[in-house]
Short mmCIF file of C-alpha atoms in Angstrom, two decimals:
data_model
loop_
_atom_site.label_atom_id
_atom_site.label_comp_id
_atom_site.label_asym_id
_atom_site.label_seq_id
_atom_site.Cartn_x
_atom_site.Cartn_y
_atom_site.Cartn_z
CA MET A 1 -4.99 -1.85 31.65
CA ASP A 2 -1.17 -0.98 32.61
CA SER A 3 -1.03 0.48 36.13
CA THR A 4 1.39 3.51 34.76
CA ILE A 5 -0.92 4.37 31.63
CA LYS A 6 -3.34 4.35 34.88
CA LYS A 7 -1.12 6.54 36.51
CA GLU A 8 -0.02 8.79 33.15
CA LEU A 9 -4.26 9.34 32.04
CA GLN A 10 -5.04 10.62 36.28
CA GLN A 11 -2.15 13.38 35.53
CA ALA A 12 -3.24 14.43 32.08
CA ASP A 13 -6.04 16.81 31.08
CA PRO A 14 -9.59 14.89 31.05
CA ALA A 15 -11.17 17.24 28.96
CA VAL A 16 -9.38 16.08 26.86
CA SER A 17 -10.59 12.20 25.52
CA PHE A 18 -8.20 9.05 25.75
CA ARG A 19 -11.07 6.62 23.45
CA ALA A 20 -9.36 3.31 24.07
CA SER A 21 -10.09 0.10 24.12
CA THR A 22 -8.06 -3.06 25.52
CA THR A 23 -9.89 -5.70 23.83
CA HIS A 24 -9.66 -5.15 19.97
CA GLN A 25 -8.73 -7.33 18.09
CA HIS A 26 -7.14 -6.04 14.53
CA SER A 27 -6.33 -8.13 11.43
CA THR A 28 -5.36 -6.88 7.84
CA TRP A 29 -8.49 -7.24 5.06
CA ALA A 30 -7.17 -10.48 3.74
CA GLY A 31 -6.83 -12.08 7.38
CA THR A 32 -3.00 -12.79 6.42
CA PHE A 33 -2.37 -10.93 9.62
CA ARG A 34 -3.28 -10.73 13.75
CA CYS A 35 -2.53 -8.90 16.29
CA ARG A 36 -4.07 -7.38 19.41
CA PRO A 37 -2.82 -4.03 20.44
CA GLU A 38 -2.39 -3.20 24.11
CA LEU A 39 -4.52 -0.49 23.36
CA TYR A 40 -6.55 0.36 20.35
CA ILE A 41 -7.51 4.16 20.03
CA GLN A 42 -9.98 6.36 17.98
CA PRO A 43 -9.04 10.11 18.29
CA GLU A 44 -11.36 12.64 16.55
CA THR A 45 -9.95 15.83 17.37
CA THR A 46 -5.79 17.24 16.89
CA GLU A 47 -6.09 17.92 21.59
CA GLU A 48 -6.89 13.70 21.59
CA ILE A 49 -3.56 12.92 18.74
CA GLN A 50 -1.40 15.25 21.09
CA LYS A 51 -3.12 13.56 24.37
CA ILE A 52 -2.37 9.63 22.44
CA ILE A 53 1.47 10.76 21.36
CA THR A 54 2.32 12.30 25.07
CA LEU A 55 0.97 9.96 27.51
CA ALA A 56 3.25 7.65 24.79
CA ARG A 57 6.17 8.90 25.43
CA ARG A 58 5.51 9.19 29.15
CA CYS A 59 4.56 5.60 29.07
CA ARG A 60 7.53 4.50 26.70
CA ARG A 61 5.07 2.64 23.59
CA ARG A 62 5.34 2.39 19.87
CA ILE A 63 2.44 3.73 17.94
CA VAL A 64 1.28 2.45 15.06
CA THR A 65 -1.58 4.21 12.50
CA VAL A 66 -4.02 1.89 10.57
CA GLY A 67 -7.32 2.85 8.30
CA CYS A 68 -8.46 0.04 6.73
CA GLY A 69 -5.37 -2.77 7.16
CA HIS A 70 -5.79 -3.65 3.35
CA SER A 71 -1.85 -4.21 3.35
CA PRO A 72 -1.66 -8.19 3.89
CA SER A 73 1.91 -7.37 5.07
CA TYR A 74 2.77 -7.15 8.80
CA ILE A 75 3.47 -3.86 8.63
CA THR A 76 0.36 -2.89 11.14
CA CYS A 77 1.38 -4.84 13.03
CA THR A 78 1.63 -4.30 17.12
CA SER A 79 1.64 -5.84 20.29
CA SER A 80 1.87 -1.44 21.67
CA TRP A 81 -0.28 1.06 20.86
CA MET A 82 -2.62 1.18 17.80
CA VAL A 83 -3.99 4.67 16.41
CA ASN A 84 -7.16 4.18 13.79
CA LEU A 85 -8.07 7.71 12.12
CA ASP A 86 -11.28 6.42 10.82
CA LYS A 87 -13.31 9.32 12.99
CA TYR A 88 -10.89 12.16 12.43
CA ASN A 89 -12.45 12.52 9.24
CA GLN A 90 -13.69 16.32 8.37
CA ILE A 91 -13.22 18.98 5.54
CA LEU A 92 -11.52 21.62 6.68
CA SER A 93 -11.34 23.80 3.78
CA VAL A 94 -12.36 24.22 0.05
CA ASP A 95 -10.51 26.63 -2.24
CA LYS A 96 -13.04 26.18 -5.39
CA ASN A 97 -10.75 28.50 -7.82
CA LYS A 98 -7.70 26.25 -7.52
CA LYS A 99 -9.38 23.37 -6.54
CA ILE A 100 -7.57 23.21 -3.85
CA ILE A 101 -9.35 21.27 -0.35
CA VAL A 102 -7.95 20.19 2.98
CA MET A 103 -8.89 18.04 5.25
CA GLN A 104 -8.04 15.48 8.19
CA ALA A 105 -6.09 12.44 7.03
CA GLY A 106 -8.44 9.70 8.47
CA ILE A 107 -10.78 10.23 6.06
CA ARG A 108 -11.36 7.60 3.67
CA LEU A 109 -11.20 8.02 -0.35
CA VAL A 110 -14.77 6.64 -0.25
CA ASP A 111 -16.04 9.47 1.54
CA LEU A 112 -13.70 12.23 0.06
CA CYS A 113 -15.00 11.19 -3.52
CA SER A 114 -18.20 11.66 -2.61
CA LYS A 115 -17.37 14.91 -0.19
CA LEU A 116 -15.36 16.21 -4.07
CA ARG A 117 -18.72 14.74 -6.35
CA GLY A 118 -20.76 17.20 -4.40
CA LEU A 119 -18.27 19.96 -5.74
CA GLY A 120 -17.97 19.16 -8.82
CA TRP A 121 -14.92 17.60 -8.59
CA SER A 122 -12.88 14.27 -8.23
CA MET A 123 -9.56 12.90 -7.71
CA PRO A 124 -7.30 12.60 -10.77
CA ASN A 125 -7.07 8.87 -10.45
CA LEU A 126 -7.60 5.61 -8.31
CA GLY A 127 -5.84 2.13 -6.82
CA SER A 128 -8.33 -0.63 -7.33
CA ILE A 129 -10.33 -0.05 -3.99
CA ASN A 130 -11.57 3.39 -2.27
CA GLU A 131 -11.95 1.98 1.48
CA GLN A 132 -8.11 3.10 1.49
CA SER A 133 -8.09 6.73 3.91
CA ILE A 134 -5.90 9.35 2.33
CA ALA A 135 -3.00 9.34 4.58
CA GLY A 136 -2.09 5.55 4.60
CA ALA A 137 -2.66 5.72 0.36
CA ILE A 138 -0.86 8.18 0.31
CA SER A 139 1.55 6.17 3.51
CA THR A 140 1.98 3.54 0.96
CA ALA A 141 2.80 4.71 -2.23
CA THR A 142 -0.67 3.66 -3.91
CA HIS A 143 -0.84 4.14 -7.57
CA GLY A 144 -3.70 3.31 -10.53
CA SER A 145 -2.96 2.58 -13.84
CA SER A 146 -2.57 5.57 -16.28
CA THR A 147 0.60 6.88 -17.69
CA ARG A 148 -0.79 10.59 -17.61
CA HIS A 149 -0.62 9.98 -14.06
CA GLY A 150 2.10 9.40 -11.15
CA ILE A 151 1.45 7.70 -7.68
CA LEU A 152 -1.59 9.25 -5.74
CA SER A 153 0.70 11.32 -3.84
CA GLN A 154 1.63 13.77 -7.04
CA SER A 155 -1.57 15.62 -5.83
CA VAL A 156 -0.56 16.22 -2.33
CA ARG A 157 0.59 20.07 -1.84
CA GLY A 158 1.26 20.01 1.37
CA LEU A 159 0.52 17.45 4.66
CA LYS A 160 0.93 18.60 8.71
CA ILE A 161 2.55 15.73 10.21
CA MET A 162 2.46 15.44 14.55
CA LEU A 163 6.00 14.10 15.53
CA SER A 164 7.11 12.41 18.52
CA ASN A 165 7.39 15.40 20.60
CA GLY A 166 3.83 15.75 20.32
CA ARG A 167 3.97 19.16 17.86
CA THR A 168 2.41 19.36 14.66
CA VAL A 169 5.12 20.39 11.71
CA SER A 170 3.53 21.24 8.03
CA CYS A 171 5.87 20.84 5.03
CA SER A 172 5.22 21.23 1.45
CA ALA A 173 7.72 21.72 -1.98
CA GLU A 174 8.14 25.31 0.45
CA GLN A 175 8.44 24.20 3.31
CA ASN A 176 10.90 21.53 5.36
CA GLN A 177 10.89 19.92 2.02
CA ASP A 178 12.82 16.56 3.14
CA LEU A 179 9.98 16.41 5.13
CA PHE A 180 7.72 16.29 2.97
CA ARG A 181 9.57 14.00 0.48
CA ALA A 182 9.90 11.46 3.45
CA ALA A 183 6.51 12.29 4.00
CA LEU A 184 4.76 11.40 0.18
CA VAL A 185 5.54 7.66 1.22
CA SER A 186 5.97 7.69 4.90
CA LEU A 187 6.17 3.96 5.22
CA GLY A 188 4.22 5.54 9.24
CA ALA A 189 7.60 5.82 10.57
CA LEU A 190 7.72 9.56 11.07
CA GLY A 191 4.99 10.39 13.02
CA ILE A 192 1.17 10.73 12.65
CA ILE A 193 -0.25 12.25 9.70
CA THR A 194 -3.02 14.76 10.64
CA GLU A 195 -3.49 16.91 7.60
CA VAL A 196 -3.72 16.90 3.76
CA THR A 197 -4.10 19.23 1.62
CA PHE A 198 -4.48 17.24 -1.88
CA GLN A 199 -5.22 19.15 -5.30
CA ALA A 200 -8.38 18.05 -7.40
CA VAL A 201 -9.67 18.09 -10.58
CA SER A 202 -12.93 18.60 -12.62
CA ALA A 203 -15.61 15.81 -12.09
CA PHE A 204 -15.47 13.39 -14.86
CA ASN A 205 -17.20 10.40 -16.20
CA ILE A 206 -15.12 7.70 -18.00
CA GLU A 207 -15.88 5.49 -21.34
CA TRP A 208 -14.41 2.32 -20.89
CA HIS A 209 -14.09 -1.20 -23.01
CA GLN A 210 -12.44 -4.35 -22.72
CA SER A 211 -12.21 -7.23 -24.65
CA LEU A 212 -10.23 -10.58 -24.96
CA ALA A 213 -7.26 -10.66 -26.68
CA PRO A 214 -4.20 -12.75 -27.27
CA LEU A 215 -1.29 -12.32 -25.06
CA GLN A 216 0.89 -11.94 -28.36
CA ASP A 217 -1.17 -8.74 -30.03
CA ILE A 218 -0.52 -7.20 -26.72
CA LEU A 219 3.17 -8.01 -26.47
CA ASP A 220 3.37 -7.08 -30.17
CA ASP A 221 1.65 -3.54 -29.75
CA TRP A 222 3.63 -3.21 -26.67
CA PRO A 223 5.95 -0.20 -28.53
CA ASN A 224 3.51 1.76 -30.09
CA GLU A 225 -0.27 2.08 -28.68
CA LEU A 226 -0.52 -0.08 -25.85
CA TRP A 227 -0.58 2.30 -23.09
CA SER A 228 -1.00 5.60 -24.67
CA HIS A 229 -4.22 4.12 -27.18
CA SER A 230 -6.30 5.82 -24.23
CA GLU A 231 -6.19 7.71 -20.73
CA TYR A 232 -6.11 4.54 -18.32
CA THR A 233 -5.66 0.75 -19.23
CA ARG A 234 -5.22 -2.24 -17.27
CA VAL A 235 -4.26 -5.71 -18.77
CA TRP A 236 -5.57 -8.94 -16.84
CA TRP A 237 -3.22 -11.57 -17.85
CA MET A 238 -4.32 -15.73 -17.85
CA PRO A 239 -0.96 -16.73 -18.15
CA TYR A 240 -2.47 -20.82 -18.84
CA MET A 241 -4.70 -19.49 -21.51
CA LYS A 242 -1.79 -17.05 -23.35
CA LYS A 243 -4.59 -14.58 -23.24
CA VAL A 244 -5.01 -11.16 -21.44
CA VAL A 245 -8.61 -9.47 -20.77
CA LEU A 246 -7.36 -5.69 -21.57
CA TRP A 247 -9.92 -3.09 -20.58
CA ARG A 248 -9.17 0.83 -21.79
CA ALA A 249 -11.26 4.25 -20.86
CA ASN A 250 -10.87 7.84 -20.91
CA THR A 251 -12.54 10.45 -20.25
CA THR A 252 -16.25 11.44 -21.60
CA ASP A 253 -19.32 14.30 -21.12
CA LYS A 254 -21.04 11.23 -22.39
CA PRO A 255 -23.89 10.27 -19.60
CA ILE A 256 -23.42 6.93 -17.14
CA GLN A 257 -24.63 3.96 -19.17
CA GLN A 258 -24.84 0.99 -16.85
CA ARG A 259 -22.63 -1.39 -16.96
CA LYS A 260 -24.34 -5.25 -17.88
CA VAL A 261 -23.48 -7.64 -14.92
CA SER A 262 -22.59 -10.57 -16.74
CA ARG A 263 -23.64 -14.12 -15.08
CA TRP A 264 -20.30 -13.88 -13.23
CA ARG A 265 -20.87 -11.36 -11.53
CA ASP A 266 -23.55 -12.53 -9.37
CA ALA A 267 -23.88 -14.47 -6.36
CA LEU A 268 -23.75 -17.65 -7.98
CA GLY A 269 -20.75 -16.98 -9.92
CA PHE A 270 -18.75 -15.25 -6.68
CA HIS A 271 -19.39 -18.60 -5.08
CA THR A 272 -18.66 -20.92 -7.43
CA TYR A 273 -15.54 -19.24 -8.47
CA HIS A 274 -14.36 -19.31 -4.81
CA ILE A 275 -15.56 -23.49 -4.45
CA LEU A 276 -13.07 -24.08 -7.35
CA LEU A 277 -10.76 -22.76 -6.21
CA TRP A 278 -10.89 -24.23 -3.14
CA ALA A 279 -10.84 -27.74 -5.11
CA ALA A 280 -7.79 -26.34 -6.33
CA HIS A 281 -6.13 -25.80 -2.82
CA TYR A 282 -6.07 -30.15 -3.03
CA PHE A 283 -6.11 -30.33 -6.80
CA PRO A 284 -3.86 -27.45 -7.61
CA VAL A 285 -3.59 -29.58 -11.47
CA LEU A 286 -6.93 -28.07 -12.17
CA LEU A 287 -6.02 -24.11 -12.16
CA PRO A 288 -5.62 -24.16 -16.31
CA ALA A 289 -8.93 -25.51 -15.94
CA ILE A 290 -10.76 -23.47 -13.40
CA GLU A 291 -9.22 -20.25 -15.53
CA ARG A 292 -10.12 -21.61 -18.94
CA TYR A 293 -13.89 -21.68 -17.61
CA VAL A 294 -13.94 -18.46 -15.24
CA ILE A 295 -12.67 -16.44 -18.57
CA TYR A 296 -15.05 -18.64 -21.31
CA VAL A 297 -17.92 -18.11 -18.87
CA GLN A 298 -17.33 -13.63 -18.18
CA TYR A 299 -16.12 -13.28 -21.36
CA GLY A 300 -16.75 -15.87 -24.26
CA LYS A 301 -14.62 -17.43 -26.76
CA THR A 302 -14.35 -14.64 -29.15
CA GLU A 303 -11.58 -12.44 -29.30
CA GLY A 304 -11.74 -8.86 -29.90
CA GLU A 305 -15.29 -9.03 -29.16
CA GLY A 306 -15.81 -7.43 -25.14
CA SER A 307 -18.75 -4.74 -23.05
CA PHE A 308 -18.32 -0.70 -22.61
CA GLY A 309 -19.94 1.21 -20.69
CA VAL A 310 -20.08 4.83 -19.49
CA GLU A 311 -19.42 5.21 -14.88
CA ASP A 312 -18.60 7.94 -12.74
CA GLY A 313 -15.15 8.24 -13.02
CA GLN A 314 -14.40 7.68 -8.82
CA LYS A 315 -16.14 4.75 -9.37
CA GLY A 316 -15.36 2.97 -13.02
CA LEU A 317 -11.99 3.15 -12.13
CA LEU A 318 -12.02 0.89 -8.98
CA MET A 319 -12.16 -2.97 -8.95
CA ASN A 320 -14.03 -5.98 -7.04
CA CYS A 321 -11.01 -8.38 -5.33
CA LEU A 322 -13.37 -10.69 -4.40
CA TYR A 323 -11.94 -12.89 -1.69
CA SER A 324 -8.68 -12.78 0.55
CA GLN A 325 -6.22 -12.92 -1.45
CA LEU A 326 -1.49 -12.42 -1.13
CA VAL A 327 -0.38 -9.63 -3.35
CA ASN A 328 3.07 -9.66 -4.17
CA GLU A 329 3.22 -6.90 -7.24
CA TRP A 330 6.23 -5.02 -8.65
CA ALA A 331 7.67 -1.80 -10.48
CA ILE A 332 9.85 -2.04 -12.93
CA PRO A 333 10.80 0.32 -16.23
CA LEU A 334 8.34 -0.75 -19.00
CA SER A 335 10.22 -1.21 -21.62
CA LYS A 336 11.60 -4.27 -19.94
CA GLY A 337 7.83 -5.33 -19.95
CA PRO A 338 7.86 -7.97 -22.47
CA GLU A 339 10.90 -9.46 -21.83
CA ALA A 340 9.49 -10.30 -18.15
CA ILE A 341 6.23 -11.94 -19.56
CA SER A 342 7.71 -13.34 -22.01
CA ARG A 343 10.50 -15.14 -19.45
CA LEU A 344 7.82 -15.77 -16.95
CA SER A 345 4.70 -17.03 -19.58
CA ALA A 346 7.67 -19.93 -20.46
CA TRP A 347 8.71 -20.52 -16.61
CA LEU A 348 4.90 -21.24 -15.58
CA ASN A 349 3.95 -22.89 -18.78
CA GLY A 350 7.62 -25.50 -18.37
CA ASP A 351 9.70 -24.12 -21.26
CA GLN A 352 12.59 -23.52 -18.45
CA GLN A 353 14.98 -23.03 -21.84
CA THR A 354 13.38 -19.70 -22.43
CA ALA A 355 12.37 -18.25 -18.59
CA ARG A 356 15.94 -18.79 -17.90
CA ILE A 357 14.64 -18.16 -14.23
CA PRO A 358 16.71 -20.73 -11.97
CA PHE A 359 13.56 -22.63 -9.77
CA ASP A 360 12.01 -25.86 -11.38
CA SER A 361 8.30 -25.26 -12.48
CA LYS A 362 7.53 -28.26 -12.52
CA GLY A 363 4.50 -28.95 -10.82
CA LEU A 364 3.44 -25.48 -9.64
CA TYR A 365 0.52 -24.52 -10.83
CA VAL A 366 -0.97 -20.51 -9.96
CA HIS A 367 -3.85 -18.59 -9.76
CA GLY A 368 -4.70 -16.14 -12.96
CA PRO A 369 -4.71 -13.49 -13.40
CA ILE A 370 -1.63 -11.69 -12.96
CA GLU A 371 -2.48 -7.95 -12.72
CA VAL A 372 -0.35 -5.30 -15.60
CA ARG A 373 -0.64 -1.85 -14.62
CA VAL A 374 1.69 1.55 -15.22
CA CYS A 375 2.16 4.87 -14.09
CA ASP A 376 4.62 7.32 -14.78
CA SER A 377 6.00 9.68 -12.28
CA SER A 378 9.00 10.72 -13.95
CA THR A 379 7.85 14.21 -13.77
CA THR A 380 6.61 14.36 -11.02
CA THR A 381 8.91 17.16 -8.15
CA PRO A 382 9.74 16.69 -5.68
CA ARG A 383 10.69 13.23 -5.90
CA PRO A 384 9.25 11.54 -2.49
CA TYR A 385 12.34 9.57 -0.91
CA LEU A 386 11.42 6.53 -1.07
CA ASP A 387 8.77 6.09 -4.47
CA ASN A 388 9.36 2.65 -5.82
CA THR A 389 8.07 3.96 -9.56
CA VAL A 390 11.34 4.32 -12.18
CA PRO A 391 12.26 7.91 -11.56
CA ASP A 392 13.32 8.52 -15.92
CA GLY A 393 10.06 7.10 -17.50
CA PRO A 394 6.74 5.65 -17.62
CA THR A 395 6.67 2.10 -15.20
CA LEU A 396 4.91 -0.98 -15.29
CA TYR A 397 3.66 -2.81 -12.34
CA LEU A 398 3.53 -6.49 -12.45
CA ASN A 399 0.58 -8.32 -9.98
CA ALA A 400 1.26 -11.68 -9.00
CA THR A 401 -2.12 -12.11 -6.97
CA LEU A 402 -3.23 -15.23 -5.19
CA TYR A 403 -6.48 -16.16 -3.38
CA ARG A 404 -6.04 -17.34 0.07
CA PRO A 405 -9.87 -19.43 -1.21
CA TYR A 406 -11.73 -19.45 2.38
CA ASN A 407 -8.19 -17.47 3.77
CA LEU A 408 -6.15 -21.15 2.93
CA ASP A 409 -2.91 -19.94 1.82
CA PRO A 410 -1.48 -21.80 -1.24
CA PRO A 411 0.52 -24.37 -1.66
CA CYS A 412 2.42 -22.87 -4.95
CA THR A 413 3.34 -19.78 -2.54
CA ASP A 414 6.95 -20.05 -1.22
CA ARG A 415 8.24 -21.72 -5.07
CA TYR A 416 6.00 -19.12 -7.58
CA TYR A 417 6.81 -16.07 -5.62
CA GLU A 418 11.09 -16.85 -5.23
CA ALA A 419 10.93 -16.89 -9.05
CA PHE A 420 8.99 -14.32 -9.21
CA GLU A 421 10.77 -12.33 -6.95
CA TRP A 422 14.21 -13.13 -8.87
CA LEU A 423 12.45 -12.63 -12.01
CA MET A 424 11.72 -9.01 -10.76
CA LYS A 425 14.94 -7.81 -9.40
CA GLN A 426 16.69 -8.66 -13.12
CA MET A 427 14.36 -6.28 -14.62
CA GLY A 428 15.43 -3.55 -12.24
CA GLY A 429 12.54 -3.71 -10.68
CA ARG A 430 10.87 -2.67 -6.56
CA PRO A 431 7.95 -3.69 -4.76
CA HIS A 432 4.96 -2.46 -3.97
CA TRP A 433 5.42 -1.41 -0.36
CA ALA A 434 2.39 -2.60 1.02
CA LYS A 435 2.47 -5.64 -0.82
CA ASN A 436 3.60 -9.51 0.29
CA PHE A 437 7.34 -9.88 -0.63
CA HIS A 438 9.59 -12.83 0.49
CA THR A 439 13.22 -12.56 -0.54
CA VAL A 440 14.03 -8.76 -0.32
CA THR A 441 16.28 -7.64 1.74
CA LYS A 442 17.95 -4.63 3.70
CA GLU A 443 20.75 -4.71 1.49
CA ASP A 444 18.66 -4.77 -1.79
CA VAL A 445 15.77 -2.26 -0.88
CA ARG A 446 19.67 0.00 0.19
CA ARG A 447 20.46 -0.25 -3.50
CA MET A 448 17.26 0.05 -5.19
CA TYR A 449 16.66 2.88 -3.09
CA PRO A 450 19.38 5.48 -3.66
CA ASP A 451 17.44 8.15 -1.41
CA LEU A 452 17.23 5.90 1.79
CA PRO A 453 19.75 7.68 3.33
CA ALA A 454 17.97 10.97 2.86
CA TYR A 455 14.71 9.18 4.56
CA LEU A 456 16.46 7.44 7.17
CA ARG A 457 17.97 10.89 8.07
CA THR A 458 15.11 12.77 8.52
CA ARG A 459 12.98 10.24 9.81
CA SER A 460 15.86 10.17 12.80
CA GLU A 461 15.69 13.85 13.12
CA VAL A 462 11.65 13.77 13.62
CA ASP A 463 11.58 10.56 15.64
CA PRO A 464 14.71 9.55 17.60
CA GLU A 465 13.23 7.27 19.84
CA GLY A 466 11.96 5.36 17.35
CA MET A 467 8.07 5.89 18.48
CA PHE A 468 7.15 4.92 15.14
CA ILE A 469 9.42 2.17 14.59
CA GLY A 470 8.26 -1.83 14.25
CA ASP A 471 10.13 -5.14 13.05
CA TRP A 472 9.34 -4.26 9.66
CA HIS A 473 10.80 -0.91 9.16
CA ARG A 474 13.73 -3.16 11.38
CA THR A 475 13.63 -5.74 8.78
CA TYR A 476 13.64 -3.35 5.09
CA LEU A 477 14.68 -0.02 6.36
CA LEU A 478 16.89 1.03 9.04
CA SER A 479 20.36 0.99 8.52
CA ASP A 480 23.70 -0.72 9.77
CA GLU A 481 23.86 2.08 11.51
CA GLU A 482 21.35 1.82 13.25
CA SER A 483 22.08 -1.33 14.61
CA ARG A 484 20.84 -0.31 18.12
CA SER A 485 17.79 -0.91 18.89
CA LEU A 486 16.14 2.47 19.53
CA PRO A 487 14.49 2.62 22.86
CA LEU A 488 10.58 3.11 21.53
CA GLU A 489 11.12 -0.16 18.85
CA GLU A 490 9.60 -2.82 18.52
CA LYS A 491 10.82 -6.18 17.82
CA GLU A 492 8.88 -8.98 16.84
CA THR A 493 8.80 -12.02 19.28
CA ARG A 494 6.75 -14.88 17.60
CA ARG A 495 4.19 -16.14 15.30
CA GLU A 496 1.46 -18.75 15.42
CA TYR A 497 0.46 -19.44 12.14
CA ASN A 498 -3.00 -21.02 11.95
CA ASN A 499 -4.07 -22.14 8.61
CA GLY A 500 -7.45 -20.75 7.34
CA ASN A 501 -6.96 -18.27 10.19
CA GLY A 502 -3.99 -15.93 9.12
CA THR A 503 -0.86 -15.71 11.47
CA GLN A 504 -0.87 -14.09 14.69
CA TRP A 505 1.91 -11.99 15.02
CA PHE A 506 3.12 -10.89 18.68
CA GLY A 507 6.18 -8.13 19.67
CA GLU A 508 6.92 -6.82 22.49
CA LEU A 509 9.24 -3.14 23.37
CA THR A 510 12.57 -4.17 23.23
CA GLY A 511 14.06 -0.58 24.83
CA LYS A 512 13.88 0.18 28.66
CA PRO A 513 11.57 2.09 30.66
CA LEU A 514 11.42 5.66 31.56
CA SER A 515 14.08 5.60 35.08
CA PRO A 516 11.79 6.34 37.99
CA GLN A 517 14.84 8.52 39.18
CA ILE A 518 14.00 10.69 36.13
CA SER A 519 10.98 13.39 36.29
CA GLU A 520 8.33 12.93 34.37
CA ASP A 521 7.58 16.33 33.84
CA SER A 522 11.55 16.91 33.32
CA PHE A 523 11.62 14.24 29.97
CA ASP A 524 8.58 16.39 29.01
CA LEU A 525 10.18 19.78 29.36
CA MET A 526 12.62 18.21 27.25
CA HIS A 527 10.68 17.43 24.57
CA GLY A 528 9.24 19.59 24.39
CA VAL A 529 12.46 22.15 23.92
CA GLU A 530 12.87 19.38 21.07
CA ALA A 531 9.56 20.61 19.68
CA GLU A 532 10.39 24.35 19.60
CA LYS A 533 13.57 23.50 17.65
CA SER A 534 12.44 20.88 15.27
CA VAL A 535 9.17 23.36 13.85
CA VAL A 536 10.96 24.32 10.70
CA LEU A 537 13.32 21.50 10.47
CA PRO A 538 17.01 22.19 8.67
CA ASP A 539 17.13 22.19 5.25
CA TRP A 540 20.16 19.80 4.21
CA ALA A 541 20.47 19.72 0.73
CA ALA A 542 21.46 23.38 1.97
CA GLU A 543 23.89 22.82 5.13
CA GLU A 544 25.83 20.01 2.79
CA GLU A 545 26.42 22.70 0.20
CA HIS A 546 27.21 24.73 2.59
CA GLN A 547 29.86 22.29 4.36
CA SER A 548 31.02 21.75 1.19
#
């Protein structure tokens, strides 16, 4: 451990634990990125989190908060300090009349759902997995697939965030609203979310049906009842077969009826498909045939026939992600879905004239399915500054997933994602913050998010030294006015790519260490004064109205 850290630890309160490891190797769930943080810290109390932030400030270190690492991007990579809140995961209070639950922010969704079920409650919606922490799911705009629900943070009633000065600030729609709107999709750049107040609903089961259908039937039904027929709807699109698997579900009082597990869902099917994808890595021309084989084995050849089941809603809304994967998901207006899908379908099948996408698809073969989901956050107030959904109507999500068989990056990645992102930009799209996007620039983000200046202004107010800022934030978010490196900001120095073992990421802090002429006590005193001033943050909108 660095001598400066040892010195500061000796001066800190020994009664408050500092649970740090120097040997942790961090990896994203998909194995796409790896890094070795200087310290990996797992606090169990609020006092321990405060100690971490205080020591980071005195030792001039950046902090990254990480949960399960499900994002395949490098947003969680650091060579500085990594804080994991898995052991900061307790339920703090329950309001049985209002179905409101307050929890520590490190709790994983799977554990939260279990706690809620014990109360006879449920989360109203879920994404594809439940391994994320509640703070991580909120911070990256996690969503499910329903036009009757918005992104996950729609159910958040309040947050507590510990800032870089070590003080905790509460925010909600009624208190510190600017901070609340920034924190609902924080991207980890504001502070450490320590507490979440969440609106639950009564527990429910779902009855689901899924069947194979022609892609054209889905496009024809698009303006009718495709997305409104059921509360939850998902589509998995097979681009070479030009067919889809349509999954629909509604809440029900019916008892649970176990789904029948197909041959393809057992271990034999899992490993067979994995081997076929590995073979296609070297012979991509096999992919259309593999797509047909997998669908026929799992769903049969007869359109309209399918399967059904009744499950606990907290389980039935999930899906098996199968293998390591790259995911490039964009949000576009739901009304533009038929055009986007038709043009991408044409491009993938060699019809350049219909596609009107200025990239050559000859010899390119991609993985299926392409996932199609929806949500509607248009009525959410206050709206998160960085909400990537459409503000004035329902949103369509298109997810171009590419599997990484045995951790091998598919050869089609760069050309496929370049064309896909070009089309999504044409459709007025915005990328999912936690996914892989390849061609997005800072200028693109500024154009996509009119509320970005408000987010950056709030971010700068609560973290002026950039304790929670890394190279990812610099690349996509920080404005030209913040062109100078922040004192605690971390910059990427290099990457070491190893196909089959992901990319090793390295960074370094760009600011200067605390001058030896400055007393650490004086330094902390200065930040203490700032903390007192920031307990209630200024109302920017009111100030601007007063000035005008």
